[in-house]
PDB file of C-alpha atoms (C1' of nucleotides) in Angstrom:
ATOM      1  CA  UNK X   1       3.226  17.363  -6.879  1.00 98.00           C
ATOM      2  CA  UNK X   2       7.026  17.531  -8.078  1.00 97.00           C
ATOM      3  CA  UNK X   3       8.016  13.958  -9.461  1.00 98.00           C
ATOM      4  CA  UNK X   4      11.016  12.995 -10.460  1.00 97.00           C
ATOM      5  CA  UNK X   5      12.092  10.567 -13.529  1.00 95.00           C
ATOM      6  CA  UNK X   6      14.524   8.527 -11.665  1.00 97.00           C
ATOM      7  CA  UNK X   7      14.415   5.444 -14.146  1.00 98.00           C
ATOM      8  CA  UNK X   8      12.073   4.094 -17.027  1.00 97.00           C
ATOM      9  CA  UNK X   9      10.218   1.140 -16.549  1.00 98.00           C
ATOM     10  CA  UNK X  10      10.389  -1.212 -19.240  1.00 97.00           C
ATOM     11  CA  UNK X  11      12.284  -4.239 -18.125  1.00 97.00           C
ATOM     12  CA  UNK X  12      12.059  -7.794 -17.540  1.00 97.00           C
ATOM     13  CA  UNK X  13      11.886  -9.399 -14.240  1.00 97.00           C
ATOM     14  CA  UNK X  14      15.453 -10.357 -14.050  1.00 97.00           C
ATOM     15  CA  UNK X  15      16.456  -6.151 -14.698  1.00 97.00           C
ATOM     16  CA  UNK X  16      14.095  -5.257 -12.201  1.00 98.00           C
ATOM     17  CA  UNK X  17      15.560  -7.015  -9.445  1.00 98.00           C
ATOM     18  CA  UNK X  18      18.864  -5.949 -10.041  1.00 98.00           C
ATOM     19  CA  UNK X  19      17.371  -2.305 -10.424  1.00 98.00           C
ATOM     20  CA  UNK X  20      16.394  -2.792  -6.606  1.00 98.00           C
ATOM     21  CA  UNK X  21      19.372  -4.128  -5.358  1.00 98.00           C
ATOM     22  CA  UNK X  22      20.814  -0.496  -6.632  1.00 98.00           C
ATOM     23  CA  UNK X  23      17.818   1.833  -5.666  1.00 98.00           C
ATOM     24  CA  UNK X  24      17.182   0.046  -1.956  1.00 98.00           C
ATOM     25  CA  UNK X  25      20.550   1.682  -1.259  1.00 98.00           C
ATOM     26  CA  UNK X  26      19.072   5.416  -1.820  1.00 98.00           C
ATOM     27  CA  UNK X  27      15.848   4.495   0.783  1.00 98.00           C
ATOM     28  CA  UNK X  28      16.184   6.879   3.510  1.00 98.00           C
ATOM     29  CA  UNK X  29      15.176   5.664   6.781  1.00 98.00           C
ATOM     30  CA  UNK X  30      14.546   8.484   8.903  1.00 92.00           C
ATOM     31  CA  UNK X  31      14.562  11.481   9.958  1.00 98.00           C
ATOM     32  CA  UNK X  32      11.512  11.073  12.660  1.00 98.00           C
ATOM     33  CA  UNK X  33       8.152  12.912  11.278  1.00 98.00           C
ATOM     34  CA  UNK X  34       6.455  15.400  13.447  1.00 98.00           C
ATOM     35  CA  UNK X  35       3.189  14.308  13.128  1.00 97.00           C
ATOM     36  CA  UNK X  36       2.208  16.806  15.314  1.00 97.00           C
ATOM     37  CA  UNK X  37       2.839  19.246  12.256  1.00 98.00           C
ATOM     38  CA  UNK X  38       1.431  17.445   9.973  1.00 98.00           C
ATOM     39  CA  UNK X  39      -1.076  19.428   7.766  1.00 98.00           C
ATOM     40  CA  UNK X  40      -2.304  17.161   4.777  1.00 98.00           C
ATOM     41  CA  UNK X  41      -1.875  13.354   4.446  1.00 98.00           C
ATOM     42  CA  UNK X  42      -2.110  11.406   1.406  1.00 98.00           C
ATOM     43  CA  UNK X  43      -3.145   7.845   0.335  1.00 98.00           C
ATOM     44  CA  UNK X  44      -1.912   6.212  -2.818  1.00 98.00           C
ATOM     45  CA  UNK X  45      -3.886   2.433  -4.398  1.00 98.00           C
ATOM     46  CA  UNK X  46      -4.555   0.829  -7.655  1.00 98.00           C
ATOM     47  CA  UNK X  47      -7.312  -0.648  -8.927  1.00 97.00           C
ATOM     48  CA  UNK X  48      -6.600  -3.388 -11.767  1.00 97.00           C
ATOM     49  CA  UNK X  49      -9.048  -4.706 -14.978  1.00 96.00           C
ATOM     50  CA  UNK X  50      -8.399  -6.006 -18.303  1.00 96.00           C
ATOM     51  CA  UNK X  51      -4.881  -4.599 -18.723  1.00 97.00           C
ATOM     52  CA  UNK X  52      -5.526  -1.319 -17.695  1.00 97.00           C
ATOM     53  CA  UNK X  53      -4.156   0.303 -14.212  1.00 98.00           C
ATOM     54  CA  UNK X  54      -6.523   2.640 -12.067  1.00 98.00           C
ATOM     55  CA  UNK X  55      -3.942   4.847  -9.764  1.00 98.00           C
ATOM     56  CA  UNK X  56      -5.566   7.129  -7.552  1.00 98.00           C
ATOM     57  CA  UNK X  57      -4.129   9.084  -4.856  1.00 98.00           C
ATOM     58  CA  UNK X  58      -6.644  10.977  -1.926  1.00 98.00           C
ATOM     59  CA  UNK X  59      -5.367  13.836   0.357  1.00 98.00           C
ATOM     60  CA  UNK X  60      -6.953  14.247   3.237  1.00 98.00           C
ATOM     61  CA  UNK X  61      -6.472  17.078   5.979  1.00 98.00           C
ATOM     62  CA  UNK X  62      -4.801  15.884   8.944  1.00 98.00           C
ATOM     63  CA  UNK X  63      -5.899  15.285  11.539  1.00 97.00           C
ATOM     64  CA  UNK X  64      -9.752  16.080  11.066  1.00 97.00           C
ATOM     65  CA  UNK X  65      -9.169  13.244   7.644  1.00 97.00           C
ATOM     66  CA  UNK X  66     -11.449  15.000   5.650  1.00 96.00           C
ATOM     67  CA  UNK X  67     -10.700  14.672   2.078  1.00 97.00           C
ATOM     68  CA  UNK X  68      -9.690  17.458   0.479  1.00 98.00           C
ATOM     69  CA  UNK X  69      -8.531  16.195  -2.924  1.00 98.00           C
ATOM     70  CA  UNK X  70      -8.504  13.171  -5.109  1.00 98.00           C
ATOM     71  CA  UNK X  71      -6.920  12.947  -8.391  1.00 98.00           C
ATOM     72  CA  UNK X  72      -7.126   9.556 -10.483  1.00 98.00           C
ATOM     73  CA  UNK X  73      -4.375   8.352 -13.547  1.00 98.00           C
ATOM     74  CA  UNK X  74      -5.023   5.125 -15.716  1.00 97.00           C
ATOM     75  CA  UNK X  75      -2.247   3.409 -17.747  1.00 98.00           C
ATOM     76  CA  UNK X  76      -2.042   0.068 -19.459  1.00 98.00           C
ATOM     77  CA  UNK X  77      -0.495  -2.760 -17.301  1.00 98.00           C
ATOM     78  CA  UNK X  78       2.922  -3.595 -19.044  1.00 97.00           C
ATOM     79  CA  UNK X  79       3.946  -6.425 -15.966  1.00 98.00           C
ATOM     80  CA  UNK X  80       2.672  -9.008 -14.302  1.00 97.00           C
ATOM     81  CA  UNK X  81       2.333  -9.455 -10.944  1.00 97.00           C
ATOM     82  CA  UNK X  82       5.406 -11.167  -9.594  1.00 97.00           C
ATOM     83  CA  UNK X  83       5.772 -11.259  -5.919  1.00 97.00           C
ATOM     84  CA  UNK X  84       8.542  -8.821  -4.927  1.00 98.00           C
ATOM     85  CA  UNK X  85       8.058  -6.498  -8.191  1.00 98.00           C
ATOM     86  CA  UNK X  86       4.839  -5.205  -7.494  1.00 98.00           C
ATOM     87  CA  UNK X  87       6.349  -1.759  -8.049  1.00 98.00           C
ATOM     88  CA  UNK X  88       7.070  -2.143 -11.747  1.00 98.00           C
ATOM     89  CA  UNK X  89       3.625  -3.051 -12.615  1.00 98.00           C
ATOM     90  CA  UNK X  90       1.329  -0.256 -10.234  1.00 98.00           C
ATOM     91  CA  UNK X  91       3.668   2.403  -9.745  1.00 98.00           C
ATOM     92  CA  UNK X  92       3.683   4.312 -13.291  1.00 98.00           C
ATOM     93  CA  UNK X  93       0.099   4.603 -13.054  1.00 98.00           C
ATOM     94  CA  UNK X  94       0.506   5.325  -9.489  1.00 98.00           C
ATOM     95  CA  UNK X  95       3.292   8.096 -10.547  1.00 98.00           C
ATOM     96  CA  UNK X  96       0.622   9.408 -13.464  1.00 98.00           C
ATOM     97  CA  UNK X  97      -1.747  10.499 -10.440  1.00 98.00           C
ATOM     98  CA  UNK X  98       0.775  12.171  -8.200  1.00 98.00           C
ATOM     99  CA  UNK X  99       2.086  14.145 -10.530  1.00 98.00           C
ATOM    100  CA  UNK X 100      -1.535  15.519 -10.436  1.00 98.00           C
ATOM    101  CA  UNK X 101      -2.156  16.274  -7.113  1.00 98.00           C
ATOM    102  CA  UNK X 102      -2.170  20.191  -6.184  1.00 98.00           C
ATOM    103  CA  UNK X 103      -2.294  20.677  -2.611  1.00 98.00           C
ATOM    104  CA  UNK X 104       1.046  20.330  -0.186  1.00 98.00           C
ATOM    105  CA  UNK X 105       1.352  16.977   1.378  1.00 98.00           C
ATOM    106  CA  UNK X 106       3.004  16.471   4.235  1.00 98.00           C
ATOM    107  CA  UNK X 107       3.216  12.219   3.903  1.00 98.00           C
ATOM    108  CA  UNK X 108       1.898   9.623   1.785  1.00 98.00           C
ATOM    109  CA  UNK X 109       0.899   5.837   2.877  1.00 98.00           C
ATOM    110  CA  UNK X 110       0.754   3.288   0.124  1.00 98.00           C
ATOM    111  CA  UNK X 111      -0.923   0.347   0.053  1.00 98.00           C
ATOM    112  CA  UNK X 112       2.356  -1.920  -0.435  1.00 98.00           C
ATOM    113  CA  UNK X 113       5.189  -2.971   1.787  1.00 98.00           C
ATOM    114  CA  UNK X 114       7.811  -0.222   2.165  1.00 98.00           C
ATOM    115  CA  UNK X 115      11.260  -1.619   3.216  1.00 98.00           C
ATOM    116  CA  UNK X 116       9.246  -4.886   4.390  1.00 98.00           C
ATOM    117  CA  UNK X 117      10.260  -6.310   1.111  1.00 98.00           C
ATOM    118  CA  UNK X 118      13.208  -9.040   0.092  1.00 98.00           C
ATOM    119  CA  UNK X 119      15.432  -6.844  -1.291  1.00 98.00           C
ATOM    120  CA  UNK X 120      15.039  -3.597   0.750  1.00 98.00           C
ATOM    121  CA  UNK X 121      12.523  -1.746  -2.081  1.00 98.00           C
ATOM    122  CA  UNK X 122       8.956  -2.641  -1.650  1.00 98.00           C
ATOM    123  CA  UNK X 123       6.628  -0.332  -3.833  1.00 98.00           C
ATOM    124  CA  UNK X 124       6.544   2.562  -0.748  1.00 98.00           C
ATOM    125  CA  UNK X 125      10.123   3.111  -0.815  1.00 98.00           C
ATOM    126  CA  UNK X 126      10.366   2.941  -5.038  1.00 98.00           C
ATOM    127  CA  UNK X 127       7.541   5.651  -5.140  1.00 98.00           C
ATOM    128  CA  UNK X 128       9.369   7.558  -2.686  1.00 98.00           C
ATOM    129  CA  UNK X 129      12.363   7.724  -4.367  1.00 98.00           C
ATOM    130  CA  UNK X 130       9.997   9.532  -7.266  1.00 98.00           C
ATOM    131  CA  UNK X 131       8.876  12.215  -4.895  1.00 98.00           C
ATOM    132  CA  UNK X 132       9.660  14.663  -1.981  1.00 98.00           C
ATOM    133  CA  UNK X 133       7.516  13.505   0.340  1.00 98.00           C
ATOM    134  CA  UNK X 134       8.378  11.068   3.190  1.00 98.00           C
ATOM    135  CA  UNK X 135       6.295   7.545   2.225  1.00 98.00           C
ATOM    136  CA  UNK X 136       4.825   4.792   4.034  1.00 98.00           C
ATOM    137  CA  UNK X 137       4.031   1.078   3.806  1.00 98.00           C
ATOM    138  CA  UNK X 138       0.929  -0.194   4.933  1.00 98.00           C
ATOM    139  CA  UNK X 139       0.053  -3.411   3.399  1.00 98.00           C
ATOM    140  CA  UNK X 140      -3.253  -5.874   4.456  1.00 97.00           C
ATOM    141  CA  UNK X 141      -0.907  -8.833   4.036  1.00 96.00           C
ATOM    142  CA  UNK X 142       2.527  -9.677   5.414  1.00 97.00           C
ATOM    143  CA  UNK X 143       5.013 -10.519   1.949  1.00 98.00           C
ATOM    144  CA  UNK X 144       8.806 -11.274   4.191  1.00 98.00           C
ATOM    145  CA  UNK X 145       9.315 -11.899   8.072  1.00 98.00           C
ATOM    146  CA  UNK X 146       8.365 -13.250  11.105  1.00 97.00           C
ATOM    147  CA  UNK X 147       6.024 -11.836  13.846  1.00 97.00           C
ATOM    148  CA  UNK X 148       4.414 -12.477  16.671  1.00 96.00           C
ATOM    149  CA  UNK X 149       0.826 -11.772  17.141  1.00 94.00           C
ATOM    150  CA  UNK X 150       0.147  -8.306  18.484  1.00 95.00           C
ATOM    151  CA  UNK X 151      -2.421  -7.805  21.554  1.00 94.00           C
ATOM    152  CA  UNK X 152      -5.832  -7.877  20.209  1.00 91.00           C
ATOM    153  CA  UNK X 153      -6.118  -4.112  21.434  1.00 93.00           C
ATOM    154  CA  UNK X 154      -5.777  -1.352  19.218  1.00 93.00           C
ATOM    155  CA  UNK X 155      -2.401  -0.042  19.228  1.00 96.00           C
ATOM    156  CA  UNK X 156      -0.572  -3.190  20.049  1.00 96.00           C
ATOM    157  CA  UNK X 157       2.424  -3.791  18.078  1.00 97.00           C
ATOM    158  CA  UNK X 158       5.075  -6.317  17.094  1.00 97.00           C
ATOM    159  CA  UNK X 159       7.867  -6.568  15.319  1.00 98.00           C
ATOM    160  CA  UNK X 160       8.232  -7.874  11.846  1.00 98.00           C
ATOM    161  CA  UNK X 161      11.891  -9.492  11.162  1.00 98.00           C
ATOM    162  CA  UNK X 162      13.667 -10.416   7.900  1.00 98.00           C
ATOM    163  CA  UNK X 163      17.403 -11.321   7.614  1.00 97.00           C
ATOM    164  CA  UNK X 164      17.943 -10.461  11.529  1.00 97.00           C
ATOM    165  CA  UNK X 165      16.849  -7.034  10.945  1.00 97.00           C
ATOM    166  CA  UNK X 166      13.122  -5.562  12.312  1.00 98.00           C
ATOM    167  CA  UNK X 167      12.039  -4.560   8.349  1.00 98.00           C
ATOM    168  CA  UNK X 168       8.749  -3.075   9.702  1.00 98.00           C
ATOM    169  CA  UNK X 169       5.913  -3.664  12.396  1.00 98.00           C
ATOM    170  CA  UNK X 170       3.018  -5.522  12.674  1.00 97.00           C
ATOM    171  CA  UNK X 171      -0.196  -2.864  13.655  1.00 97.00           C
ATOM    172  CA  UNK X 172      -2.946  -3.668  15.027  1.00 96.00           C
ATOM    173  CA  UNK X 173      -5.334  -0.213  14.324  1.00 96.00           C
ATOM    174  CA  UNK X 174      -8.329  -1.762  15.326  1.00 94.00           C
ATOM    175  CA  UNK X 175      -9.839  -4.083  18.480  1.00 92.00           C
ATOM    176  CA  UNK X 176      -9.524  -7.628  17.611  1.00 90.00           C
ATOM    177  CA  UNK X 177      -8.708  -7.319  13.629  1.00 93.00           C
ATOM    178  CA  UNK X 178      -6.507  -8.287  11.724  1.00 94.00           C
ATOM    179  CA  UNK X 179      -3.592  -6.256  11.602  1.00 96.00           C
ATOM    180  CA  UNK X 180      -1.771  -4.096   9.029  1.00 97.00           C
ATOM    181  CA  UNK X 181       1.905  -4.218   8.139  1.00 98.00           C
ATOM    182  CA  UNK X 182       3.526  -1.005   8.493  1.00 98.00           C
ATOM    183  CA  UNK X 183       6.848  -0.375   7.096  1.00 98.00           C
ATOM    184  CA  UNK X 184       9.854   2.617   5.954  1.00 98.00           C
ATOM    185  CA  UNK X 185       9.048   3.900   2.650  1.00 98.00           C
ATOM    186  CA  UNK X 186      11.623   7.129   2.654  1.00 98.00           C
ATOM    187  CA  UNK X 187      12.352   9.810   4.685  1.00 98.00           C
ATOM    188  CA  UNK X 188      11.000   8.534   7.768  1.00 98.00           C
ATOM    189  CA  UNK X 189      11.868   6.386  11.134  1.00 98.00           C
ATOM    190  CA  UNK X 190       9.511   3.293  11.750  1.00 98.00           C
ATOM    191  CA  UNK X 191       8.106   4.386  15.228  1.00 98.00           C
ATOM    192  CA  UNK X 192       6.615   7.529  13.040  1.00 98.00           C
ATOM    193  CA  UNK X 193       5.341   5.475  10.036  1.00 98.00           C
ATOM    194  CA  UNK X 194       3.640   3.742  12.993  1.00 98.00           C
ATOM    195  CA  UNK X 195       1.999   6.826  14.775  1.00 98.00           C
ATOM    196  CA  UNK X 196       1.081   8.035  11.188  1.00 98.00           C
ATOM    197  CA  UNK X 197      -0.749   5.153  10.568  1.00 98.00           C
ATOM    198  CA  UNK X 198      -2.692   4.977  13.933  1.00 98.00           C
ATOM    199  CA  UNK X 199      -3.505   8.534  13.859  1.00 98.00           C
ATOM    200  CA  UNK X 200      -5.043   7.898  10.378  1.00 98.00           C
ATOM    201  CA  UNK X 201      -7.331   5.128  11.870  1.00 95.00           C
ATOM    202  CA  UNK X 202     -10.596   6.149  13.066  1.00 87.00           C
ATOM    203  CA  UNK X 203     -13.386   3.649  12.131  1.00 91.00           C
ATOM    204  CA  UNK X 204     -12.123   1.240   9.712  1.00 94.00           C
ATOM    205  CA  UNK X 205      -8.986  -1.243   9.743  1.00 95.00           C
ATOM    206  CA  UNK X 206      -7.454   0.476   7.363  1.00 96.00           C
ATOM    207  CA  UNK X 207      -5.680   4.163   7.503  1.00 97.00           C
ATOM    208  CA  UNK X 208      -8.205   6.332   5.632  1.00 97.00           C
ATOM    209  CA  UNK X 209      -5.997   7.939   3.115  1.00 98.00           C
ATOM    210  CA  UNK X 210      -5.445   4.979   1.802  1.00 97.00           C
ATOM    211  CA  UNK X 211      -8.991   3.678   2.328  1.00 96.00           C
ATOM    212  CA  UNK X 212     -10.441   6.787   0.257  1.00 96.00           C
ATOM    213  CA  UNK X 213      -7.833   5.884  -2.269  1.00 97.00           C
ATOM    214  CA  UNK X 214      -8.944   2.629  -2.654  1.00 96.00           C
ATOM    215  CA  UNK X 215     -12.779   3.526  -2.788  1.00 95.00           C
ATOM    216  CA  UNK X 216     -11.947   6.174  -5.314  1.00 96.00           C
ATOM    217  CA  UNK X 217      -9.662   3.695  -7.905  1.00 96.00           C
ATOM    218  CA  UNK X 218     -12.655   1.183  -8.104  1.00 95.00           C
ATOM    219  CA  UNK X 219     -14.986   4.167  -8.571  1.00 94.00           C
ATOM    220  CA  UNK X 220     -13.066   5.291 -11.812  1.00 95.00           C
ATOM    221  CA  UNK X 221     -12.638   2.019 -12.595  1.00 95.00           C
ATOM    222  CA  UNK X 222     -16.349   1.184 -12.692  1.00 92.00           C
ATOM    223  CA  UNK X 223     -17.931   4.243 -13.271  1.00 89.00           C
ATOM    224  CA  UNK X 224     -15.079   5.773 -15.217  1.00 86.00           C
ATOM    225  CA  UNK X 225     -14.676   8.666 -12.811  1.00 87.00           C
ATOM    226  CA  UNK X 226     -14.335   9.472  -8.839  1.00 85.00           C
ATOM    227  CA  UNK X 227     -17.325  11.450  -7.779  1.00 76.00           C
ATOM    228  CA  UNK X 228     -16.487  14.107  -4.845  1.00 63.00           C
ATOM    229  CA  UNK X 229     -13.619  17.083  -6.334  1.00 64.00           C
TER     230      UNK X 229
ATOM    231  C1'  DG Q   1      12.942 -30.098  -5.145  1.00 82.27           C
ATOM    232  C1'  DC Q   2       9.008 -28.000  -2.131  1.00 82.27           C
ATOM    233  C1'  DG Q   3       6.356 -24.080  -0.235  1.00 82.27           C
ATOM    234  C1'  DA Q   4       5.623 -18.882   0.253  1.00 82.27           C
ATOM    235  C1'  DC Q   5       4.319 -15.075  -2.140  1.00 82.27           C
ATOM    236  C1'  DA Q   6       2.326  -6.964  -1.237  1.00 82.27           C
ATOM    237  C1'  DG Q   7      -1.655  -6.168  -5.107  1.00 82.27           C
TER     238       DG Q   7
ATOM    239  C1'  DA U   1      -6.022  -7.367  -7.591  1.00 82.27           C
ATOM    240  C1'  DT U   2     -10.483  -9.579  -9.724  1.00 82.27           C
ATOM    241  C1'  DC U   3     -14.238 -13.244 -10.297  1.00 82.27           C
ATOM    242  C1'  DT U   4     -19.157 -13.319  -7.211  1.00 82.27           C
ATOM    243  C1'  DT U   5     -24.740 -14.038  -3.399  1.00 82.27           C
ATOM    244  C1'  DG U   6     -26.091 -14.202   0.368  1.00 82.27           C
ATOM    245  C1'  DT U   7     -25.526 -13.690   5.129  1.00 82.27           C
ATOM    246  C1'  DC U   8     -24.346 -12.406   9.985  1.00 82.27           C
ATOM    247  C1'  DG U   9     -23.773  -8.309  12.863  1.00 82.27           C
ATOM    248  C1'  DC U  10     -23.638  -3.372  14.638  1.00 82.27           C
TER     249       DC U  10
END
DNA sequence: GCGACAG
DNA sequence: ATCTTGTCGC
């Protein structure tokens, strides 16, 4: 996959949030996604131990969600983890392994916030602005904004509200779990973020491209490499 | 000043 | 995220 070099990445804390305050203004929200057209989807995590980073990105066909390809990237960890930056410490490893990923995807869902993030520029809408690919947030946890509990169905949704603006939506993918935030990386609307997301749920909580992801990064973390491809 | 706080 | 055993449930 194509990635571009749109900045460097060694800065402090006080850099880096000025850096977002410029690059939240490039996020693209929209156009809508056919998902309908949608051939291959990929998942993006990072797996973390003793200073070293463990990016590793799964494509899976869409929507049978097979996997089809998995490539992994490790890189030293040259940030902490600050609230708000999470991007500057995961996403040059995260960058490493989509730069080795082969096969055409159509979208990719990260395991971050996208624009549900203080400043506009969670770590789904900074890797987008490194690829051509429209990108995702789909984060376990909420970081900014109100809600109100979804219905305990699957498919209920909610809003999620920051600074009087609906920053992303709270998903519930499963019957009576707890639900996912979803939210804009680039070059896509919310409402298809959201279908993306559900048609990616089958069994688990989680949207398997990023669940494979996730199993794969503590695989080559552990055992050093990723099994299956 | 006191909490909250993606992974 | 990671550190960690067993346990309850489908």
């Amino acid at each position: 996959m194509r990635v571009r070099e749109v900045h460097g990445f060694d800065l402090a804390p006080a850099e880096a949030r000025r850096l977002q305050e410029e690059l939240a203004g490039r996020v693209e929200e929209g156009p809508p996604l056919e998902v309908g057209r949608v051939r291959h989807v990929a998942g993006a995590d990072v797996s973390t131990q003793d200073g070293v980073a463990y990016a590793t990105v799964a494509v899976l066909d869409f929507p049978g969600l097979s996997v089809v390809e998995v490539r992994g990237f490790e890189a030293p960890l040259r940030f902490p983890y600050i609230p708000g930056l999470l991007a500057f410490r995961e996403v040059p490893a995260v960058i490493g392994a989509l730069r080795a990923v082969e096969t055409p995807v159509d979208a990719l869902i990260c395991d971050a916030q996208g624009r549900a993030h203080p400043r506009r520029m969670g770590l789904a809408c900074h890797v987008g602005l490194f690829v051509d690919v429209p990108t995702v947030g789909c984060a376990k946890s909420r970081l900014v904004g109100g809600f109100r509990e979804p219905g305990e169905e699957r498919g209920s949704v909610s809003d999620l509200v920051h600074g009087g603006e609906v920053v992303g939506r709270v998903v519930r993918t499963r019957r009576r779990v707890s639900p996912v935030f979803v939210s804009v990386g680039n070059r896509i609307d919310l409402d298809s973020a959201v279908e993306l997301v559900l048609a990616c749920c089958s069994r688990y909580r989680l949207p398997e491209p990023t669940r494979q992801a996730h199993n794969a990064a503590n695989r080559l973390r552990r055992e050093g490499q990723m099994g299956l491809l």
